[in-house]
C-alpha cells in the first residue's frame, strides 16, 4: 500500500516533500492533474468530478490514503466526496481507503485549536485583534472556507482572502522571477489596502505559492509569520496514522510521480525548488 498525494499540478510537491521527510519508509505516489489545471477558475461541480477521478486513480495504483495537497480540491470537493462517494466506493473495492485534505491541518495551525473545537458564540462583539491574510485561488477565495472555519474556532481573528487568479498557472508554466515577484507584490499591496494595514500573519492558501514563499516573505511586512501548509499537513497525517493503523502507508520508500499532462521533466522553477531531477510518468 502507499500514500497518494494529489494536486492539480506541481504545487502539491511542496507538501509531498515534507511528507516524505516525515515518513521516509512509506511509499508515495504523487498525481498531478496537469491536463485539467488550473482548478482555480473552474466551477464547483467540475472540481468535485476531477478530484474524485484523481482519488480513484491513486486508489487503483494501490494507495490506502490520499492527501489532497490542493486547497481548491480540499475546500470545494472533500466534504462532498466524503459524504456522497467514499462510503459506496469503500464497499465496492472492499478495503479501507480514505481521503484527507489540507484545509483542516491549516486551520488547526492558524487557530491553535483542534478541528473539533468550536468557540462559544458570544453575543457581544468580539474585538478582532489578529489580522490574517489568505492568498489563494479564485475558487478557494469564493468558497470562503478559511473565513468560515476560522470564525467557528476563533472569533478574534479577522480573515481577509486575496484571490490570485493567475499565480498558480504562472508557477506551473515556470514564469520568470521578476514577473512572479511583481504579481506577488500587487496582491500583497491589494490586500493591505483592503485591510487598511499590513496583516499580522498570512496563509499561503494555494500549494503552488509555497514554491515562491520567499517572494511573499519579501513583499509582506518584514517578519510577518507565514503559516506553512506542508508542515501542518505532515503533522496532521502523523496524528491520523497514529490513530488509524488500518491505513497501511507501505514501507519500501517507493516514490512515483504521475501526471495526466505531459510526462517527463518539469520546468526550471520547479526543478530548482525540488533541487534534483524529477521525472513524471504518464498517468
Ligand atoms: N495548488 C492548488 C491549490 O492549492 C490549485 C492551483 C490551481 O489549479 O488553480 O489550490
PDB file of C-alpha atoms and ligand atoms in Angstrom:
ATOM      1  CA  UNK A   1       0.000   0.000   0.000  1.00  0.00           C
ATOM      2  CA  UNK A   2       1.036   3.620  -0.424  1.00  0.00           C
ATOM      3  CA  UNK A   3       0.059   7.202   0.383  1.00  0.00           C
ATOM      4  CA  UNK A   4      -1.285   9.170  -2.554  1.00  0.00           C
ATOM      5  CA  UNK A   5      -0.690  12.901  -2.861  1.00  0.00           C
ATOM      6  CA  UNK A   6      -2.958  14.757  -5.273  1.00  0.00           C
ATOM      7  CA  UNK A   7      -2.792  18.255  -6.725  1.00  0.00           C
ATOM      8  CA  UNK A   8      -3.922  19.956  -9.901  1.00  0.00           C
ATOM      9  CA  UNK A   9      -0.252  20.397 -10.765  1.00  0.00           C
ATOM     10  CA  UNK A  10       3.177  20.768  -9.228  1.00  0.00           C
ATOM     11  CA  UNK A  11       2.131  22.792  -6.162  1.00  0.00           C
ATOM     12  CA  UNK A  12       1.452  19.690  -4.080  1.00  0.00           C
ATOM     13  CA  UNK A  13       5.119  18.746  -4.395  1.00  0.00           C
ATOM     14  CA  UNK A  14       5.723  21.236  -1.568  1.00  0.00           C
ATOM     15  CA  UNK A  15       3.520  19.072   0.643  1.00  0.00           C
ATOM     16  CA  UNK A  16       4.804  15.793  -0.771  1.00  0.00           C
ATOM     17  CA  UNK A  17       8.360  16.766   0.107  1.00  0.00           C
ATOM     18  CA  UNK A  18       7.510  17.430   3.754  1.00  0.00           C
ATOM     19  CA  UNK A  19       5.532  14.173   3.982  1.00  0.00           C
ATOM     20  CA  UNK A  20       8.467  12.199   2.590  1.00  0.00           C
ATOM     21  CA  UNK A  21      10.821  13.832   5.136  1.00  0.00           C
ATOM     22  CA  UNK A  22       8.428  12.874   7.904  1.00  0.00           C
ATOM     23  CA  UNK A  23       7.715   9.309   6.683  1.00  0.00           C
ATOM     24  CA  UNK A  24      10.874   8.201   4.850  1.00  0.00           C
ATOM     25  CA  UNK A  25       9.945   4.491   4.830  1.00  0.00           C
ATOM     26  CA  UNK A  26       6.434   4.991   3.475  1.00  0.00           C
ATOM     27  CA  UNK A  27       5.568   4.557  -0.215  1.00  0.00           C
ATOM     28  CA  UNK A  28       4.302   7.663  -2.003  1.00  0.00           C
ATOM     29  CA  UNK A  29       2.537   8.159  -5.327  1.00  0.00           C
ATOM     30  CA  UNK A  30       2.111  11.749  -6.463  1.00  0.00           C
ATOM     31  CA  UNK A  31      -0.538  12.594  -9.063  1.00  0.00           C
ATOM     32  CA  UNK A  32      -0.629  15.967 -10.825  1.00  0.00           C
ATOM     33  CA  UNK A  33      -3.794  16.576 -12.831  1.00  0.00           C
ATOM     34  CA  UNK A  34      -1.967  18.888 -15.208  1.00  0.00           C
ATOM     35  CA  UNK A  35      -4.285  18.089 -18.120  1.00  0.00           C
ATOM     36  CA  UNK A  36      -7.029  19.883 -16.196  1.00  0.00           C
ATOM     37  CA  UNK A  37      -5.047  22.547 -14.305  1.00  0.00           C
ATOM     38  CA  UNK A  38      -5.685  25.192 -13.183  1.00  0.00           C
ATOM     39  CA  UNK A  39      -8.586  24.253 -10.923  1.00  0.00           C
ATOM     40  CA  UNK A  40      -8.891  27.810  -9.535  1.00  0.00           C
ATOM     41  CA  UNK A  41     -11.117  29.243 -12.285  1.00  0.00           C
ATOM     42  CA  UNK A  42     -13.288  26.083 -12.550  1.00  0.00           C
ATOM     43  CA  UNK A  43     -16.828  25.728 -11.345  1.00  0.00           C
ATOM     44  CA  UNK A  44     -17.502  23.621  -8.206  1.00  0.00           C
ATOM     45  CA  UNK A  45     -19.075  20.534  -9.775  1.00  0.00           C
ATOM     46  CA  UNK A  46     -16.207  20.159 -12.189  1.00  0.00           C
ATOM     47  CA  UNK A  47     -13.641  20.382  -9.362  1.00  0.00           C
ATOM     48  CA  UNK A  48     -15.553  17.655  -7.463  1.00  0.00           C
ATOM     49  CA  UNK A  49     -15.520  15.333 -10.509  1.00  0.00           C
ATOM     50  CA  UNK A  50     -11.849  15.909 -11.275  1.00  0.00           C
ATOM     51  CA  UNK A  51     -10.865  15.342  -7.643  1.00  0.00           C
ATOM     52  CA  UNK A  52     -12.865  12.107  -7.488  1.00  0.00           C
ATOM     53  CA  UNK A  53     -11.195  10.861 -10.681  1.00  0.00           C
ATOM     54  CA  UNK A  54      -7.754  11.666  -9.213  1.00  0.00           C
ATOM     55  CA  UNK A  55      -8.533   9.795  -5.989  1.00  0.00           C
ATOM     56  CA  UNK A  56      -9.851   6.777  -7.903  1.00  0.00           C
ATOM     57  CA  UNK A  57      -6.685   6.680  -9.952  1.00  0.00           C
ATOM     58  CA  UNK A  58      -4.499   6.755  -6.834  1.00  0.00           C
ATOM     59  CA  UNK A  59      -6.552   4.057  -5.096  1.00  0.00           C
ATOM     60  CA  UNK A  60      -6.294   1.936  -8.253  1.00  0.00           C
ATOM     61  CA  UNK A  61      -2.488   2.330  -8.030  1.00  0.00           C
ATOM     62  CA  UNK A  62      -2.634   0.799  -4.534  1.00  0.00           C
ATOM     63  CA  UNK A  63      -2.962   3.802  -2.213  1.00  0.00           C
ATOM     64  CA  UNK A  64      -4.785   3.377   1.081  1.00  0.00           C
ATOM     65  CA  UNK A  65      -4.938   7.095   1.825  1.00  0.00           C
ATOM     66  CA  UNK A  66      -4.997  10.098  -0.471  1.00  0.00           C
ATOM     67  CA  UNK A  67      -3.861  13.501   0.756  1.00  0.00           C
ATOM     68  CA  UNK A  68      -5.439  16.289  -1.277  1.00  0.00           C
ATOM     69  CA  UNK A  69      -2.450  18.620  -1.354  1.00  0.00           C
ATOM     70  CA  UNK A  70      -4.599  21.208  -3.082  1.00  0.00           C
ATOM     71  CA  UNK A  71      -6.639  23.858  -1.298  1.00  0.00           C
ATOM     72  CA  UNK A  72      -9.062  24.188  -4.169  1.00  0.00           C
ATOM     73  CA  UNK A  73      -9.844  20.451  -4.260  1.00  0.00           C
ATOM     74  CA  UNK A  74      -9.944  20.223  -0.435  1.00  0.00           C
ATOM     75  CA  UNK A  75     -12.129  23.285   0.038  1.00  0.00           C
ATOM     76  CA  UNK A  76     -14.584  22.563  -2.758  1.00  0.00           C
ATOM     77  CA  UNK A  77     -14.665  18.754  -3.132  1.00  0.00           C
ATOM     78  CA  UNK A  78     -13.547  16.944   0.018  1.00  0.00           C
ATOM     79  CA  UNK A  79     -16.708  17.141   2.120  1.00  0.00           C
ATOM     80  CA  UNK A  80     -18.869  16.159  -0.870  1.00  0.00           C
ATOM     81  CA  UNK A  81     -16.674  13.150  -1.659  1.00  0.00           C
ATOM     82  CA  UNK A  82     -16.625  12.012   1.965  1.00  0.00           C
ATOM     83  CA  UNK A  83     -20.391  12.223   2.207  1.00  0.00           C
ATOM     84  CA  UNK A  84     -21.571  11.054  -1.176  1.00  0.00           C
ATOM     85  CA  UNK A  85     -18.878   8.906  -2.775  1.00  0.00           C
ATOM     86  CA  UNK A  86     -16.405   7.345  -0.328  1.00  0.00           C
ATOM     87  CA  UNK A  87     -18.813   5.116   1.644  1.00  0.00           C
ATOM     88  CA  UNK A  88     -20.049   3.298  -1.506  1.00  0.00           C
ATOM     89  CA  UNK A  89     -16.577   3.282  -3.076  1.00  0.00           C
ATOM     90  CA  UNK A  90     -15.150   1.572   0.026  1.00  0.00           C
ATOM     91  CA  UNK A  91     -17.801  -1.133  -0.229  1.00  0.00           C
ATOM     92  CA  UNK A  92     -17.050  -1.538  -3.917  1.00  0.00           C
ATOM     93  CA  UNK A  93     -13.293  -2.068  -3.504  1.00  0.00           C
ATOM     94  CA  UNK A  94     -13.601  -3.923  -0.191  1.00  0.00           C
ATOM     95  CA  UNK A  95     -10.701  -2.341   1.697  1.00  0.00           C
ATOM     96  CA  UNK A  96     -10.257   0.701   3.948  1.00  0.00           C
ATOM     97  CA  UNK A  97      -9.437   3.851   1.999  1.00  0.00           C
ATOM     98  CA  UNK A  98      -9.768   7.493   2.948  1.00  0.00           C
ATOM     99  CA  UNK A  99      -9.158  10.989   1.610  1.00  0.00           C
ATOM    100  CA  UNK A 100      -7.647  13.726   3.781  1.00  0.00           C
ATOM    101  CA  UNK A 101      -7.378  17.416   2.943  1.00  0.00           C
ATOM    102  CA  UNK A 102      -5.079  20.311   3.540  1.00  0.00           C
ATOM    103  CA  UNK A 103      -7.589  22.758   4.989  1.00  0.00           C
ATOM    104  CA  UNK A 104      -8.122  21.016   8.351  1.00  0.00           C
ATOM    105  CA  UNK A 105      -4.420  21.000   9.368  1.00  0.00           C
ATOM    106  CA  UNK A 106      -4.032  24.586   8.126  1.00  0.00           C
ATOM    107  CA  UNK A 107      -6.993  25.795  10.189  1.00  0.00           C
ATOM    108  CA  UNK A 108      -5.607  23.960  13.217  1.00  0.00           C
ATOM    109  CA  UNK A 109      -2.216  25.642  12.723  1.00  0.00           C
ATOM    110  CA  UNK A 110      -3.808  29.062  12.167  1.00  0.00           C
ATOM    111  CA  UNK A 111      -6.130  28.907  15.172  1.00  0.00           C
ATOM    112  CA  UNK A 112      -4.021  26.824  17.563  1.00  0.00           C
ATOM    113  CA  UNK A 113      -7.208  24.796  18.153  1.00  0.00           C
ATOM    114  CA  UNK A 114      -8.083  21.213  17.274  1.00  0.00           C
ATOM    115  CA  UNK A 115     -10.584  20.869  14.398  1.00  0.00           C
ATOM    116  CA  UNK A 116     -13.246  19.552  16.815  1.00  0.00           C
ATOM    117  CA  UNK A 117     -13.104  22.783  18.826  1.00  0.00           C
ATOM    118  CA  UNK A 118     -15.972  25.217  18.344  1.00  0.00           C
ATOM    119  CA  UNK A 119     -15.737  28.591  20.068  1.00  0.00           C
ATOM    120  CA  UNK A 120     -18.609  29.520  22.313  1.00  0.00           C
ATOM    121  CA  UNK A 121     -20.609  32.121  20.375  1.00  0.00           C
ATOM    122  CA  UNK A 122     -20.589  35.347  22.333  1.00  0.00           C
ATOM    123  CA  UNK A 123     -23.473  37.749  21.949  1.00  0.00           C
ATOM    124  CA  UNK A 124     -21.306  40.838  22.388  1.00  0.00           C
ATOM    125  CA  UNK A 125     -18.988  41.946  19.628  1.00  0.00           C
ATOM    126  CA  UNK A 126     -15.555  40.305  19.835  1.00  0.00           C
ATOM    127  CA  UNK A 127     -12.648  42.585  19.034  1.00  0.00           C
ATOM    128  CA  UNK A 128     -10.641  41.329  16.040  1.00  0.00           C
ATOM    129  CA  UNK A 129      -7.064  41.580  17.239  1.00  0.00           C
ATOM    130  CA  UNK A 130      -5.362  39.224  14.846  1.00  0.00           C
ATOM    131  CA  UNK A 131      -5.485  40.062  11.145  1.00  0.00           C
ATOM    132  CA  UNK A 132      -4.812  37.120   8.852  1.00  0.00           C
ATOM    133  CA  UNK A 133      -4.368  37.380   5.081  1.00  0.00           C
ATOM    134  CA  UNK A 134      -5.046  34.277   2.975  1.00  0.00           C
ATOM    135  CA  UNK A 135      -3.622  34.174  -0.548  1.00  0.00           C
ATOM    136  CA  UNK A 136      -5.450  31.596  -2.656  1.00  0.00           C
ATOM    137  CA  UNK A 137      -7.015  30.666  -5.982  1.00  0.00           C
ATOM    138  CA  UNK A 138     -10.259  32.328  -7.006  1.00  0.00           C
ATOM    139  CA  UNK A 139     -12.300  29.163  -6.259  1.00  0.00           C
ATOM    140  CA  UNK A 140     -10.872  28.841  -2.725  1.00  0.00           C
ATOM    141  CA  UNK A 141     -11.492  32.544  -2.018  1.00  0.00           C
ATOM    142  CA  UNK A 142     -15.059  32.262  -3.366  1.00  0.00           C
ATOM    143  CA  UNK A 143     -15.770  29.271  -1.116  1.00  0.00           C
ATOM    144  CA  UNK A 144     -14.884  31.438   1.965  1.00  0.00           C
ATOM    145  CA  UNK A 145     -13.683  28.228   3.614  1.00  0.00           C
ATOM    146  CA  UNK A 146     -10.948  29.975   5.613  1.00  0.00           C
ATOM    147  CA  UNK A 147     -13.234  32.781   6.829  1.00  0.00           C
ATOM    148  CA  UNK A 148     -15.970  30.306   7.869  1.00  0.00           C
ATOM    149  CA  UNK A 149     -13.808  27.659   9.526  1.00  0.00           C
ATOM    150  CA  UNK A 150     -11.561  30.120  11.390  1.00  0.00           C
ATOM    151  CA  UNK A 151     -14.540  32.136  12.638  1.00  0.00           C
ATOM    152  CA  UNK A 152     -16.087  28.950  14.095  1.00  0.00           C
ATOM    153  CA  UNK A 153     -12.985  28.500  16.265  1.00  0.00           C
ATOM    154  CA  UNK A 154     -11.514  31.950  16.854  1.00  0.00           C
ATOM    155  CA  UNK A 155     -13.749  34.989  16.733  1.00  0.00           C
ATOM    156  CA  UNK A 156     -10.851  37.306  17.474  1.00  0.00           C
ATOM    157  CA  UNK A 157      -9.214  36.591  14.104  1.00  0.00           C
ATOM    158  CA  UNK A 158     -10.174  38.712  11.096  1.00  0.00           C
ATOM    159  CA  UNK A 159      -9.577  36.804   7.847  1.00  0.00           C
ATOM    160  CA  UNK A 160      -9.046  38.583   4.525  1.00  0.00           C
ATOM    161  CA  UNK A 161      -8.822  36.359   1.441  1.00  0.00           C
ATOM    162  CA  UNK A 162      -6.939  37.641  -1.556  1.00  0.00           C
ATOM    163  CA  UNK A 163      -7.683  35.709  -4.752  1.00  0.00           C
ATOM    164  CA  UNK A 164      -4.624  35.485  -7.022  1.00  0.00           C
ATOM    165  CA  UNK A 165      -6.244  34.151 -10.211  1.00  0.00           C
ATOM    166  CA  UNK A 166      -3.157  33.828 -12.426  1.00  0.00           C
ATOM    167  CA  UNK A 167      -0.447  32.924  -9.975  1.00  0.00           C
ATOM    168  CA  UNK A 168      -0.687  29.108  -9.825  1.00  0.00           C
ATOM    169  CA  UNK A 169      -0.644  28.837 -13.596  1.00  0.00           C
ATOM    170  CA  UNK A 170       2.335  31.204 -13.842  1.00  0.00           C
ATOM    171  CA  UNK A 171       4.248  28.902 -11.482  1.00  0.00           C
ATOM    172  CA  UNK A 172       3.027  25.828 -13.356  1.00  0.00           C
ATOM    173  CA  UNK A 173       4.466  27.306 -16.572  1.00  0.00           C
ATOM    174  CA  UNK A 174       7.723  28.446 -14.973  1.00  0.00           C
ATOM    175  CA  UNK A 175       7.252  32.240 -15.247  1.00  0.00           C
ATOM    176  CA  UNK A 176      10.332  34.376 -14.583  1.00  0.00           C
ATOM    177  CA  UNK A 177      11.283  35.682 -11.138  1.00  0.00           C
ATOM    178  CA  UNK A 178      10.606  39.355 -11.918  1.00  0.00           C
ATOM    179  CA  UNK A 179       7.168  38.653 -13.356  1.00  0.00           C
ATOM    180  CA  UNK A 180       6.259  36.471 -10.370  1.00  0.00           C
ATOM    181  CA  UNK A 181       7.601  38.908  -7.768  1.00  0.00           C
ATOM    182  CA  UNK A 182       5.658  41.780  -9.382  1.00  0.00           C
ATOM    183  CA  UNK A 183       2.425  39.762  -9.272  1.00  0.00           C
ATOM    184  CA  UNK A 184       3.005  38.816  -5.628  1.00  0.00           C
ATOM    185  CA  UNK A 185       3.714  42.463  -4.704  1.00  0.00           C
ATOM    186  CA  UNK A 186       0.470  43.530  -6.413  1.00  0.00           C
ATOM    187  CA  UNK A 187      -1.559  41.023  -4.388  1.00  0.00           C
ATOM    188  CA  UNK A 188       0.125  41.903  -1.095  1.00  0.00           C
ATOM    189  CA  UNK A 189      -0.481  45.610  -1.797  1.00  0.00           C
ATOM    190  CA  UNK A 190      -4.135  44.915  -2.731  1.00  0.00           C
ATOM    191  CA  UNK A 191      -4.944  43.021   0.455  1.00  0.00           C
ATOM    192  CA  UNK A 192      -3.049  45.560   2.572  1.00  0.00           C
ATOM    193  CA  UNK A 193      -5.141  48.376   1.042  1.00  0.00           C
ATOM    194  CA  UNK A 194      -8.354  46.434   1.669  1.00  0.00           C
ATOM    195  CA  UNK A 195      -7.451  45.723   5.302  1.00  0.00           C
ATOM    196  CA  UNK A 196      -6.135  49.253   5.852  1.00  0.00           C
ATOM    197  CA  UNK A 197      -2.967  47.904   7.483  1.00  0.00           C
ATOM    198  CA  UNK A 198      -0.403  45.166   6.996  1.00  0.00           C
ATOM    199  CA  UNK A 199      -1.681  41.715   8.053  1.00  0.00           C
ATOM    200  CA  UNK A 200      -0.261  40.248  11.262  1.00  0.00           C
ATOM    201  CA  UNK A 201       0.059  36.779   9.702  1.00  0.00           C
ATOM    202  CA  UNK A 202      -0.503  35.134   6.339  1.00  0.00           C
ATOM    203  CA  UNK A 203      -1.506  31.761   4.940  1.00  0.00           C
ATOM    204  CA  UNK A 204      -0.205  30.750   1.528  1.00  0.00           C
ATOM    205  CA  UNK A 205      -3.522  29.047   0.784  1.00  0.00           C
ATOM    206  CA  UNK A 206      -2.505  27.505  -2.534  1.00  0.00           C
ATOM    207  CA  UNK A 207       0.204  24.871  -2.540  1.00  0.00           C
ATOM    208  CA  UNK A 208       1.869  26.393  -5.609  1.00  0.00           C
ATOM    209  CA  UNK A 209       2.661  29.568  -3.656  1.00  0.00           C
ATOM    210  CA  UNK A 210       4.939  27.701  -1.262  1.00  0.00           C
ATOM    211  CA  UNK A 211       7.359  27.310  -4.216  1.00  0.00           C
ATOM    212  CA  UNK A 212       7.726  31.120  -4.217  1.00  0.00           C
ATOM    213  CA  UNK A 213       7.303  31.635  -0.460  1.00  0.00           C
ATOM    214  CA  UNK A 214      10.420  33.855  -0.453  1.00  0.00           C
ATOM    215  CA  UNK A 215       8.663  36.319  -2.771  1.00  0.00           C
ATOM    216  CA  UNK A 216       5.712  36.538  -0.375  1.00  0.00           C
ATOM    217  CA  UNK A 217       8.130  36.990   2.518  1.00  0.00           C
ATOM    218  CA  UNK A 218       9.849  39.831   0.655  1.00  0.00           C
ATOM    219  CA  UNK A 219       6.571  41.566  -0.248  1.00  0.00           C
ATOM    220  CA  UNK A 220       4.950  41.308   3.203  1.00  0.00           C
ATOM    221  CA  UNK A 221       5.985  43.494   6.135  1.00  0.00           C
ATOM    222  CA  UNK A 222       9.351  42.134   7.381  1.00  0.00           C
ATOM    223  CA  UNK A 223       8.883  39.382   9.950  1.00  0.00           C
ATOM    224  CA  UNK A 224       5.229  38.588   9.066  1.00  0.00           C
ATOM    225  CA  UNK A 225       4.790  34.955  10.144  1.00  0.00           C
ATOM    226  CA  UNK A 226       3.643  32.579   7.397  1.00  0.00           C
ATOM    227  CA  UNK A 227       1.565  29.525   8.224  1.00  0.00           C
ATOM    228  CA  UNK A 228       3.178  26.724   6.268  1.00  0.00           C
ATOM    229  CA  UNK A 229       0.776  24.127   4.901  1.00  0.00           C
ATOM    230  CA  UNK A 230       3.373  21.407   4.188  1.00  0.00           C
ATOM    231  CA  UNK A 231       4.440  21.347   7.841  1.00  0.00           C
ATOM    232  CA  UNK A 232       0.864  21.492   9.122  1.00  0.00           C
ATOM    233  CA  UNK A 233      -0.215  18.690   6.755  1.00  0.00           C
ATOM    234  CA  UNK A 234       2.678  16.449   7.830  1.00  0.00           C
ATOM    235  CA  UNK A 235       1.690  16.993  11.490  1.00  0.00           C
ATOM    236  CA  UNK A 236      -1.926  16.181  10.620  1.00  0.00           C
ATOM    237  CA  UNK A 237      -1.002  12.987   8.771  1.00  0.00           C
ATOM    238  CA  UNK A 238       1.251  11.811  11.611  1.00  0.00           C
ATOM    239  CA  UNK A 239      -1.597  12.227  14.103  1.00  0.00           C
ATOM    240  CA  UNK A 240      -4.035  10.492  11.729  1.00  0.00           C
ATOM    241  CA  UNK A 241      -1.823   7.453  11.069  1.00  0.00           C
ATOM    242  CA  UNK A 242      -1.213   7.086  14.783  1.00  0.00           C
ATOM    243  CA  UNK A 243      -4.967   6.837  15.375  1.00  0.00           C
ATOM    244  CA  UNK A 244      -5.727   4.750  12.265  1.00  0.00           C
ATOM    245  CA  UNK A 245      -3.373   1.793  11.873  1.00  0.00           C
ATOM    246  CA  UNK A 246      -5.819   0.272   9.346  1.00  0.00           C
ATOM    247  CA  UNK A 247      -4.342   2.559   6.648  1.00  0.00           C
ATOM    248  CA  UNK A 248      -1.088   0.987   5.541  1.00  0.00           C
ATOM    249  CA  UNK A 249       1.417   3.609   4.284  1.00  0.00           C
ATOM    250  CA  UNK A 250       3.807   0.961   2.860  1.00  0.00           C
ATOM    251  CA  UNK A 251       7.415   0.502   3.920  1.00  0.00           C
ATOM    252  CA  UNK A 252       9.679   0.305   0.849  1.00  0.00           C
ATOM    253  CA  UNK A 253      10.313   4.058   0.274  1.00  0.00           C
ATOM    254  CA  UNK A 254       8.779   3.873  -3.195  1.00  0.00           C
ATOM    255  CA  UNK A 255       8.392   7.293  -4.917  1.00  0.00           C
ATOM    256  CA  UNK A 256       6.336   7.626  -8.104  1.00  0.00           C
ATOM    257  CA  UNK A 257       5.254  10.805  -9.859  1.00  0.00           C
ATOM    258  CA  UNK A 258       2.334  10.651 -12.296  1.00  0.00           C
ATOM    259  CA  UNK A 259       0.762  13.328 -14.440  1.00  0.00           C
ATOM    260  CA  UNK A 260      -2.346  13.459 -16.585  1.00  0.00           C
ATOM    261  CA  UNK A 261      -0.453  16.060 -18.647  1.00  0.00           C
ATOM    262  CA  UNK A 262       2.862  15.849 -20.454  1.00  0.00           C
ATOM    263  CA  UNK A 263       5.226  13.299 -18.886  1.00  0.00           C
ATOM    264  CA  UNK A 264       8.923  13.962 -18.318  1.00  0.00           C
ATOM    265  CA  UNK A 265      10.762  16.777 -16.591  1.00  0.00           C
ATOM    266  CA  UNK A 266       9.064  19.839 -15.111  1.00  0.00           C
ATOM    267  CA  UNK A 267      10.014  23.499 -15.655  1.00  0.00           C
ATOM    268  CA  UNK A 268      13.193  25.062 -14.241  1.00  0.00           C
ATOM    269  CA  UNK A 269      11.377  26.874 -11.425  1.00  0.00           C
ATOM    270  CA  UNK A 270      10.034  23.547 -10.144  1.00  0.00           C
ATOM    271  CA  UNK A 271      13.333  21.728 -10.685  1.00  0.00           C
ATOM    272  CA  UNK A 272      15.150  24.468  -8.751  1.00  0.00           C
ATOM    273  CA  UNK A 273      12.676  24.252  -5.905  1.00  0.00           C
ATOM    274  CA  UNK A 274      12.914  20.457  -5.906  1.00  0.00           C
ATOM    275  CA  UNK A 275      16.714  20.525  -6.050  1.00  0.00           C
ATOM    276  CA  UNK A 276      17.095  17.279  -8.022  1.00  0.00           C
ATOM    277  CA  UNK A 277      15.931  15.848 -11.349  1.00  0.00           C
ATOM    278  CA  UNK A 278      12.269  14.934 -11.222  1.00  0.00           C
ATOM    279  CA  UNK A 279      10.568  12.958 -13.941  1.00  0.00           C
ATOM    280  CA  UNK A 280       6.830  12.312 -14.245  1.00  0.00           C
ATOM    281  CA  UNK A 281       5.203   9.203 -15.766  1.00  0.00           C
ATOM    282  CA  UNK A 282       2.017   9.383 -17.801  1.00  0.00           C
ATOM    283  CA  UNK A 283      -0.964   8.680 -15.526  1.00  0.00           C
TER     284      UNK A 283
HETATM  285  N1  LIG B   1      -2.435  24.229  -5.976  1.00  0.00           N
HETATM  286  C1  LIG B   1      -3.824  24.324  -5.919  1.00  0.00           C
HETATM  287  C2  LIG B   1      -4.309  24.856  -4.581  1.00  0.00           C
HETATM  288  O1  LIG B   1      -3.682  24.598  -3.571  1.00  0.00           O
HETATM  289  C3  LIG B   1      -4.619  24.874  -7.060  1.00  0.00           C
HETATM  290  C4  LIG B   1      -3.991  25.607  -8.198  1.00  0.00           C
HETATM  291  C5  LIG B   1      -4.937  25.625  -9.392  1.00  0.00           C
HETATM  292  O2  LIG B   1      -5.020  24.577 -10.028  1.00  0.00           O
HETATM  293  O3  LIG B   1      -5.597  26.640  -9.648  1.00  0.00           O
HETATM  294  O4  LIG B   1      -5.324  25.498  -4.504  1.00  0.00           O
END
